[in-house]
Coordinates of C-alpha atoms in Angstrom, one line a residue:
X1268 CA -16.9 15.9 -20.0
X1269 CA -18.2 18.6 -18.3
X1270 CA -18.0 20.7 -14.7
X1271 CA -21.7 20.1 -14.1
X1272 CA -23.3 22.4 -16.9
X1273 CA -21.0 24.9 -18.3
X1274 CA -19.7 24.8 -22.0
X1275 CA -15.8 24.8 -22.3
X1276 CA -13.5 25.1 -25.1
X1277 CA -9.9 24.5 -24.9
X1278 CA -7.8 26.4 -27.6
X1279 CA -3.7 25.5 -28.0
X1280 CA -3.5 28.7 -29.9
X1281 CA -4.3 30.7 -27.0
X1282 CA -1.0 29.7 -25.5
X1283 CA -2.2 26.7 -23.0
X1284 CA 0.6 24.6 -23.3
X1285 CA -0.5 22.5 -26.4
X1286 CA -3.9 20.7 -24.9
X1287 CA -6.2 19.3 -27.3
X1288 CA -9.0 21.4 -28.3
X1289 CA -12.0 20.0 -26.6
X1290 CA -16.2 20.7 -26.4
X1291 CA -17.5 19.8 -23.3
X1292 CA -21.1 18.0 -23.5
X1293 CA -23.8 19.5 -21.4
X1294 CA -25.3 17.3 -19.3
X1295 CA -27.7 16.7 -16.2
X1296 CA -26.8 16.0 -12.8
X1297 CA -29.5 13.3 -11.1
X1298 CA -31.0 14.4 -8.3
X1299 CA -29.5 13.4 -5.0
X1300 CA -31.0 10.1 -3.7
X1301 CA -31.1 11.5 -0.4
X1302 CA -32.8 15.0 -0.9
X1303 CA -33.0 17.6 2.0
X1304 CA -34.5 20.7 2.5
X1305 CA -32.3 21.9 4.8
X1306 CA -29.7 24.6 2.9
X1307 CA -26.5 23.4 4.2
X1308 CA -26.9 19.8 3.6
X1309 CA -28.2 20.4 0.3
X1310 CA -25.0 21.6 -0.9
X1311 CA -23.9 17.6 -0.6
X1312 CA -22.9 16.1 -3.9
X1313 CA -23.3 17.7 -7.4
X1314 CA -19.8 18.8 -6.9
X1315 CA -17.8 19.5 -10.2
X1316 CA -15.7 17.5 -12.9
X1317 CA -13.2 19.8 -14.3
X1318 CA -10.2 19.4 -16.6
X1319 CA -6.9 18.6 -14.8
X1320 CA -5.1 21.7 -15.6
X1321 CA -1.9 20.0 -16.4
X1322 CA -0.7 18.8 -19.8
X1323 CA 0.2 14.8 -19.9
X1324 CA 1.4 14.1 -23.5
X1325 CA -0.7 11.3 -23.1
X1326 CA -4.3 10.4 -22.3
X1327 CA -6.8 13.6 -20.9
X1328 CA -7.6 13.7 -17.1
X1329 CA -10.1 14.9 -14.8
X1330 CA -10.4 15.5 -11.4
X1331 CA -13.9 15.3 -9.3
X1332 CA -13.7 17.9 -6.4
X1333 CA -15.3 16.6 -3.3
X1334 CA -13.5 19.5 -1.3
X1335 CA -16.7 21.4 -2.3
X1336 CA -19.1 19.9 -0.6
X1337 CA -19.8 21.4 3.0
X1338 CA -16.9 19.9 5.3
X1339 CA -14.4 19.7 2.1
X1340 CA -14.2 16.2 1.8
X1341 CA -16.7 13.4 -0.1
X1342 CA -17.4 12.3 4.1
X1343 CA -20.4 14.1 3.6
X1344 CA -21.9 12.2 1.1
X1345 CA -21.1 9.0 3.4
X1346 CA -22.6 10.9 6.2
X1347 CA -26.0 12.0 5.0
X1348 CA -26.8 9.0 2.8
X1349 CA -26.1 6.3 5.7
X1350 CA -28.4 9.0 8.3
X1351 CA -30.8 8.6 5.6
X1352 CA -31.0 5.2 5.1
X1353 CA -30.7 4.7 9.1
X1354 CA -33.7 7.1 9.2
X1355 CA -35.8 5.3 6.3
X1356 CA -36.0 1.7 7.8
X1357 CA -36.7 3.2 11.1
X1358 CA -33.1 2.3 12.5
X1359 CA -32.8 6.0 13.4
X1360 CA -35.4 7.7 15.3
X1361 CA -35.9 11.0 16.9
X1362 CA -33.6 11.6 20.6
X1363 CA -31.2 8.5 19.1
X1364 CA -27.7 9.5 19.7
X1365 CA -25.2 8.5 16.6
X1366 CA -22.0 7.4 17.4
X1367 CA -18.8 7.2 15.3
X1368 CA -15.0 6.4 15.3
X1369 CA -13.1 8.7 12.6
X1370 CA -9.4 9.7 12.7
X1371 CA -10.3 11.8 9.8
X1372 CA -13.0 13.7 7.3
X1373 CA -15.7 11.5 8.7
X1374 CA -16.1 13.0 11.9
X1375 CA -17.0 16.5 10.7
X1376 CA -19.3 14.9 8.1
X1377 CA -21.1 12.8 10.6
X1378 CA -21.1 16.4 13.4
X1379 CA -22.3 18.5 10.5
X1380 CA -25.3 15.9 9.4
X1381 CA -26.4 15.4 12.8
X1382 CA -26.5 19.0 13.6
X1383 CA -28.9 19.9 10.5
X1384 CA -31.0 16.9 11.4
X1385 CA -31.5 17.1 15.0
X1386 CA -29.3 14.5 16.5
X1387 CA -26.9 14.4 19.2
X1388 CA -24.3 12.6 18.1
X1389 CA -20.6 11.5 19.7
X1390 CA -16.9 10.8 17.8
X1391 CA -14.3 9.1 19.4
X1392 CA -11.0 10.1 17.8
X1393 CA -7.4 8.8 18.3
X1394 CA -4.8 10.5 19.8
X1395 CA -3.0 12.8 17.3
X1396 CA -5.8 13.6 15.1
X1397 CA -5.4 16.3 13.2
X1398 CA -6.8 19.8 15.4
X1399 CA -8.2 21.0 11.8
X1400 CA -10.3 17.9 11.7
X1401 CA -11.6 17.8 14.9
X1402 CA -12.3 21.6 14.8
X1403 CA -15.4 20.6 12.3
X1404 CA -16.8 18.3 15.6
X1405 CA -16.4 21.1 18.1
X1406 CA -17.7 23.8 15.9
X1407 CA -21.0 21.7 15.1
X1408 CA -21.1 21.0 19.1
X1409 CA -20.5 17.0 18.8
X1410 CA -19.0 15.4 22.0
X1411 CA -15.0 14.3 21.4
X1412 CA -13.6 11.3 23.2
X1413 CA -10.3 11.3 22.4
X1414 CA -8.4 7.4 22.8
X1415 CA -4.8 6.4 23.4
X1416 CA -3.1 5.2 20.0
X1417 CA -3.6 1.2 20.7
X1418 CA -3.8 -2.0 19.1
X1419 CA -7.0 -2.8 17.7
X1420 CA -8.1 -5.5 20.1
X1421 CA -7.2 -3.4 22.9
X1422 CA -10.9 -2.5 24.3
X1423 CA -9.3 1.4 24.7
X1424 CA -9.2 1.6 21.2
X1425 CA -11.2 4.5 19.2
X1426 CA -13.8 1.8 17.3
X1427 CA -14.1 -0.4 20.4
X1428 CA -14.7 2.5 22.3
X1429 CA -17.5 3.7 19.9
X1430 CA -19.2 0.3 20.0
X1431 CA -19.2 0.2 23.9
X1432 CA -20.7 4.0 23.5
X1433 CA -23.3 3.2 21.5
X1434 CA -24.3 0.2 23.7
X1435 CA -24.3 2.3 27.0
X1436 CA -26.2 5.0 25.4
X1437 CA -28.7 3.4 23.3
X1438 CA -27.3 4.4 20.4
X1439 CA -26.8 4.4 16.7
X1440 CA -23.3 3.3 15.7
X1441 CA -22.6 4.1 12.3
X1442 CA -19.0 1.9 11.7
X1443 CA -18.1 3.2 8.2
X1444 CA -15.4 0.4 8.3
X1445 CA -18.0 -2.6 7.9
X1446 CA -21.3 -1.2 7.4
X1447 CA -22.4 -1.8 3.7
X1448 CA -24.0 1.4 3.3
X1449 CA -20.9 2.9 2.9
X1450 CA -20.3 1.7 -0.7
X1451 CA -24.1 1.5 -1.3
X1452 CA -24.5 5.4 -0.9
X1453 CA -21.7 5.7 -3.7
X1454 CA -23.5 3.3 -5.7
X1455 CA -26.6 5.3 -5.3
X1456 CA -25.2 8.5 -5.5
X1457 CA -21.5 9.4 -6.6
X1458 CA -21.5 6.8 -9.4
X1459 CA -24.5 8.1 -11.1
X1460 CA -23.4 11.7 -10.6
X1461 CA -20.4 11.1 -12.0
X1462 CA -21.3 8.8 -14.9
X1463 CA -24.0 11.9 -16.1
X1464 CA -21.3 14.5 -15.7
X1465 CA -18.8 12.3 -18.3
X1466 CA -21.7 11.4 -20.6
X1467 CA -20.4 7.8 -20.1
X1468 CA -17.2 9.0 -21.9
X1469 CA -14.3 7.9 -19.7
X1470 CA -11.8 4.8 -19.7
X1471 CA -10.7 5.0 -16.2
X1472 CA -11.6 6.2 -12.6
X1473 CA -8.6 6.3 -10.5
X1474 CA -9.9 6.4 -6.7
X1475 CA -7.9 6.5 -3.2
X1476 CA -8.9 3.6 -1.3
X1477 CA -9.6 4.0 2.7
X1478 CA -12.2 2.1 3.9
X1479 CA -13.0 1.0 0.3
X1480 CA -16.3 2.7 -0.1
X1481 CA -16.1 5.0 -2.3
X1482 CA -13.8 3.1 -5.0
X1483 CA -16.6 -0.1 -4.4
X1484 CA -19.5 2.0 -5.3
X1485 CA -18.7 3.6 -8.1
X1486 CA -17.0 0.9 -9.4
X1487 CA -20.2 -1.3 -9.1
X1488 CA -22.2 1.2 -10.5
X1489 CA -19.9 1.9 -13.5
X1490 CA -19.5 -1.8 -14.5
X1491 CA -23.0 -2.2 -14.6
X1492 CA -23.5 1.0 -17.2
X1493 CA -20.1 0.1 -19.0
X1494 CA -18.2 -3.0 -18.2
X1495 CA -15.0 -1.9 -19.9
X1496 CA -14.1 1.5 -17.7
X1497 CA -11.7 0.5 -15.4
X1498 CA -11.9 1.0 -12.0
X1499 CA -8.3 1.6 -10.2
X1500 CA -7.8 1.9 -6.9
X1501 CA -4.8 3.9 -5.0
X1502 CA -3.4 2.2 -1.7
X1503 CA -0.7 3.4 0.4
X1504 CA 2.6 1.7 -0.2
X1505 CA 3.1 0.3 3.2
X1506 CA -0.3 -1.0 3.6
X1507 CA -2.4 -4.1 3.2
X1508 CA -5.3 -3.2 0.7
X1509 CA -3.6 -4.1 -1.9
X1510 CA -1.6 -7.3 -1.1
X1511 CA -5.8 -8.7 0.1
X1512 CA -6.9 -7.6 -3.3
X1513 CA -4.0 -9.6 -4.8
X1514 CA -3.9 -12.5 -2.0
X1515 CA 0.2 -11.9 -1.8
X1516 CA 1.7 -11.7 2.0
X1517 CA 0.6 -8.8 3.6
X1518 CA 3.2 -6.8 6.0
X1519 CA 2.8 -4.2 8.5
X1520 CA 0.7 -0.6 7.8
X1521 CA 2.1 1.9 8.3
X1522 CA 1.6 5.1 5.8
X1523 CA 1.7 8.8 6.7
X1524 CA -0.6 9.8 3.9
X1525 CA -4.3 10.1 5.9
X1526 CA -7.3 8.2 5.0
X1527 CA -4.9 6.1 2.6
X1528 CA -4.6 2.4 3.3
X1529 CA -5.7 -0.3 5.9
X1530 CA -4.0 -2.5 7.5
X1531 CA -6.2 -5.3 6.3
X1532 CA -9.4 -6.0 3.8
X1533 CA -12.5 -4.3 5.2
X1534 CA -15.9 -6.0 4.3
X1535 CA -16.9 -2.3 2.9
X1536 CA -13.8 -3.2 0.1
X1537 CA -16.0 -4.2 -2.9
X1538 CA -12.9 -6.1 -4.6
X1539 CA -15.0 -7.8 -7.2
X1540 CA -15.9 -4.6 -9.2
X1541 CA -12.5 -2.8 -9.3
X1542 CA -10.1 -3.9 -11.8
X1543 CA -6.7 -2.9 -9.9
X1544 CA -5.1 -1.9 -6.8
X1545 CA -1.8 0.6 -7.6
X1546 CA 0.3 1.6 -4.5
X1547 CA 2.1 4.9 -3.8
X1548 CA 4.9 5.9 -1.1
X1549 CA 4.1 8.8 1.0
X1550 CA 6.7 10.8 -0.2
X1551 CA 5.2 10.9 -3.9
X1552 CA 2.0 11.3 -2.8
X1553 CA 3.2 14.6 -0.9
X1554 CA 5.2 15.9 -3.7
X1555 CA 2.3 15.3 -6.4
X1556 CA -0.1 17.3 -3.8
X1557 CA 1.8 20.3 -3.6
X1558 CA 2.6 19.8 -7.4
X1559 CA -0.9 19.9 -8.0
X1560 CA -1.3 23.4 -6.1
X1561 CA 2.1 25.1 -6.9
X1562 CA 1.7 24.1 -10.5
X1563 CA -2.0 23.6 -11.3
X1564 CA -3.8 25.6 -8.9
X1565 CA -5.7 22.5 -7.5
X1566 CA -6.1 22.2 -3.6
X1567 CA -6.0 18.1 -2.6
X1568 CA -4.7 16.2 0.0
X1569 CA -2.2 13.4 0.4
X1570 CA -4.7 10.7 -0.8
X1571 CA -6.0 12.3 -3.6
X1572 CA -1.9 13.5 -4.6
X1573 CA -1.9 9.5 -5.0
X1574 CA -4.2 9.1 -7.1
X1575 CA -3.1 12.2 -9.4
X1576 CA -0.1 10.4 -9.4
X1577 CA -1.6 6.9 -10.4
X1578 CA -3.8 8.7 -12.6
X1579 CA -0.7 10.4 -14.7
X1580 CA 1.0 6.9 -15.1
X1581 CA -2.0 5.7 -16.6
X1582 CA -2.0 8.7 -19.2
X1583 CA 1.1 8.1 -19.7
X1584 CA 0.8 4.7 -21.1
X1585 CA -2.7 5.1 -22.3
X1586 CA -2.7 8.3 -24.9
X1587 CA -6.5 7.2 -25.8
X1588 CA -7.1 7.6 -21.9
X1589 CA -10.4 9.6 -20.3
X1590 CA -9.6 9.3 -16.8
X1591 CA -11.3 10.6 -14.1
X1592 CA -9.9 11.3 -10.7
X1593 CA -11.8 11.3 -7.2
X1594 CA -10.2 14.5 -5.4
X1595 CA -11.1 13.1 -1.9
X1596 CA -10.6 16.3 0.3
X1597 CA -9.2 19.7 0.3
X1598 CA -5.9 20.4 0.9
X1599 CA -6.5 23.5 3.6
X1600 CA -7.0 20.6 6.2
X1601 CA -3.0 19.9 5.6
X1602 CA -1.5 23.2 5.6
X1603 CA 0.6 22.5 8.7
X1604 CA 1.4 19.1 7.6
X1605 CA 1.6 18.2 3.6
X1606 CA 1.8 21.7 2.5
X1607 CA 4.5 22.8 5.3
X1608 CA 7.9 23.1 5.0
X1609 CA 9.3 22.5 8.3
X1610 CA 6.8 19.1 8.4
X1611 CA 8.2 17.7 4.8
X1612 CA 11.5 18.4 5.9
X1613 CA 11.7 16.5 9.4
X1614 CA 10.6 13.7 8.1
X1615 CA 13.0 13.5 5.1
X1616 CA 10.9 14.7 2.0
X1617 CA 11.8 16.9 -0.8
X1618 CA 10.4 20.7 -0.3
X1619 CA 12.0 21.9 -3.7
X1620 CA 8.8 20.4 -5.8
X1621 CA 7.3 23.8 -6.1

């Protein structure tokens, strides 16, 4: 596998902790699908594979770092490939004003795309969302309406309140929850990335599921090239992803751990291309987050702390294993929450991990 290009070598005589001597391939990354000559939107995608820095005694991981792209998370990707599809079948036009719910990465992605490109654009948020994360809409000069924290039939909720936005105002409502461009653009575009950057040499991708997209993408796009990787994705525990993929009796959400989970099957949840659904508590998912940065130097959030968990089980049990891991976000947008003592400890989690 490689980082996007460089040649590696792994020596256990220089003291690493007894990894396997490995050769990275060199390989090249596709272009994007959804090319832009604007500089800050070009640095979408193409972000690197690298060697999990972390011995298993089992099978070799990887971990796919999303945080690089503009906003930190793989949002971006989401938000300039659906702008550009919107755009291409004439769905998007000039003086149209996009409109978006997000409680999370999706709103800077979707303020920093219509920025570059021109657009006004409105996020309704819910109460509670994180100040780091709405700081991307107000710095890229998006309007905010924030919504009380309500059922989702109730018409003040923050996706009801986009749709009735985008109908006053003529506008474009994105709706990354059902619109099927959200796996599609990981079809078209993180799958092969990430299939070229492995040289088709991995067993497993192990991917945090949210609305679904991401997972559903590449796993359709991978089980086309190779039928046999496995595609696993990482629900919350206290959520309803998994008990829909596996038609058991689903119970209430409710999960800590942001952008992990649903509280029900999205149509953007691709189920007949990923092989399994693995759920993970909150409180592991913390602990293997700021593992990952106390121990290994690696910056992730909750979500993606799940699926380095998932992912290590896997190696684990699987010594033959070449797993890659989707590293969702960066974990600088949870330093007063994952990565703060005082917040672990009020809500009962360990703080002695590091």
């Amino acid at each position: 596998m490689t980082d996007g290009g460089s040649d590696t070598h792994v020596d256990d005589a220089a003291g690493d902790g007894g990894r396997v001597k490995r050769e990275a391939r060199v390989t090249e990354t596709p272009e994007s699908p959804y090319p832009t000559d604007d500089p800050v939107l070009a640095r979408i995608g193409d972000t690197p594979l690298i060697e999990y820095p972390e011995s298993t005694d089992g099978g070799d991981l990887f971990l796919k770092l999303e945080s690089d792209n503009p906003t930190g998370s793989m949002k971006d990707r989401l938000a300039l490939g659906i702008v550009r599809e919107l755009e291409a079948d004439g769905r998007l036009t000039d003086g149209d004003v996009v409109v978006e719910a997000s409680s999370g990465n999706t709103a800077g992605a979707i303020s920093l795309v219509t920025n570059r490109l021109g657009y006004d654009s409105v996020l309704t948020v819910p109460a509670g969302t994180s100040p780091q994360k709405i700081g991307y809409v107000r710095s890229f000069g998006s309007e905010i309406a924030e919504c009380p924290n309500v059922d989702a039939d109730d018409e003040r909720h923050y996706r009801k309140t986009a749709e009735r936005i985008a109908a006053e105002r003529d506008g474009i409502w994105i709706d990354q929850y059902s619109n099927q461009l959200n796996p599609t653009v990981h079809y078209e575009w993180t799958g092969p990335e990430l299939w070229d950057q492995a040289a088709g040499d991995l067993t497993h991708v192990v991917c945090p599921m949210g609305t679904g997209g991401t997972a559903s993408g590449i796993a359709k796009f991978l089980t086309e090239r190779k039928p046999d990787v496995r595609v696993v994705g990482v629900d919350a525990e206290e959520s309803n992803i998994s008990t829909a993929f596996y038609g058991t009796e689903s119970g209430a959400y409710d999960t800590e751990v942001e952008g992990l989970g649903k509280g029900h099957e999205l149509p953007t949840m691709w189920f007949e291309y990923v092989d399994e659904v693995r759920s993970v508590d909150d409180e592991r998912a913390f602990v293997q987050a700021r593992r990952a940065a106390a121990e290994c130097g690696v910056l992730v959030g909750g979500s993606s702390g799940a699926a380095i968990a998932v992912a290590r089980d896997i190696a684990r049990d699987r010594p033959d294993a070449k797993i890659v891991v989707i590293g969702c976000d960066s974990g600088d947008q949870y330093f007063d929450t994952v990565f703060d003592d005082a917040w672990m400890r009020e809500r009962g989690y360990p703080t002695d991990d590091r």
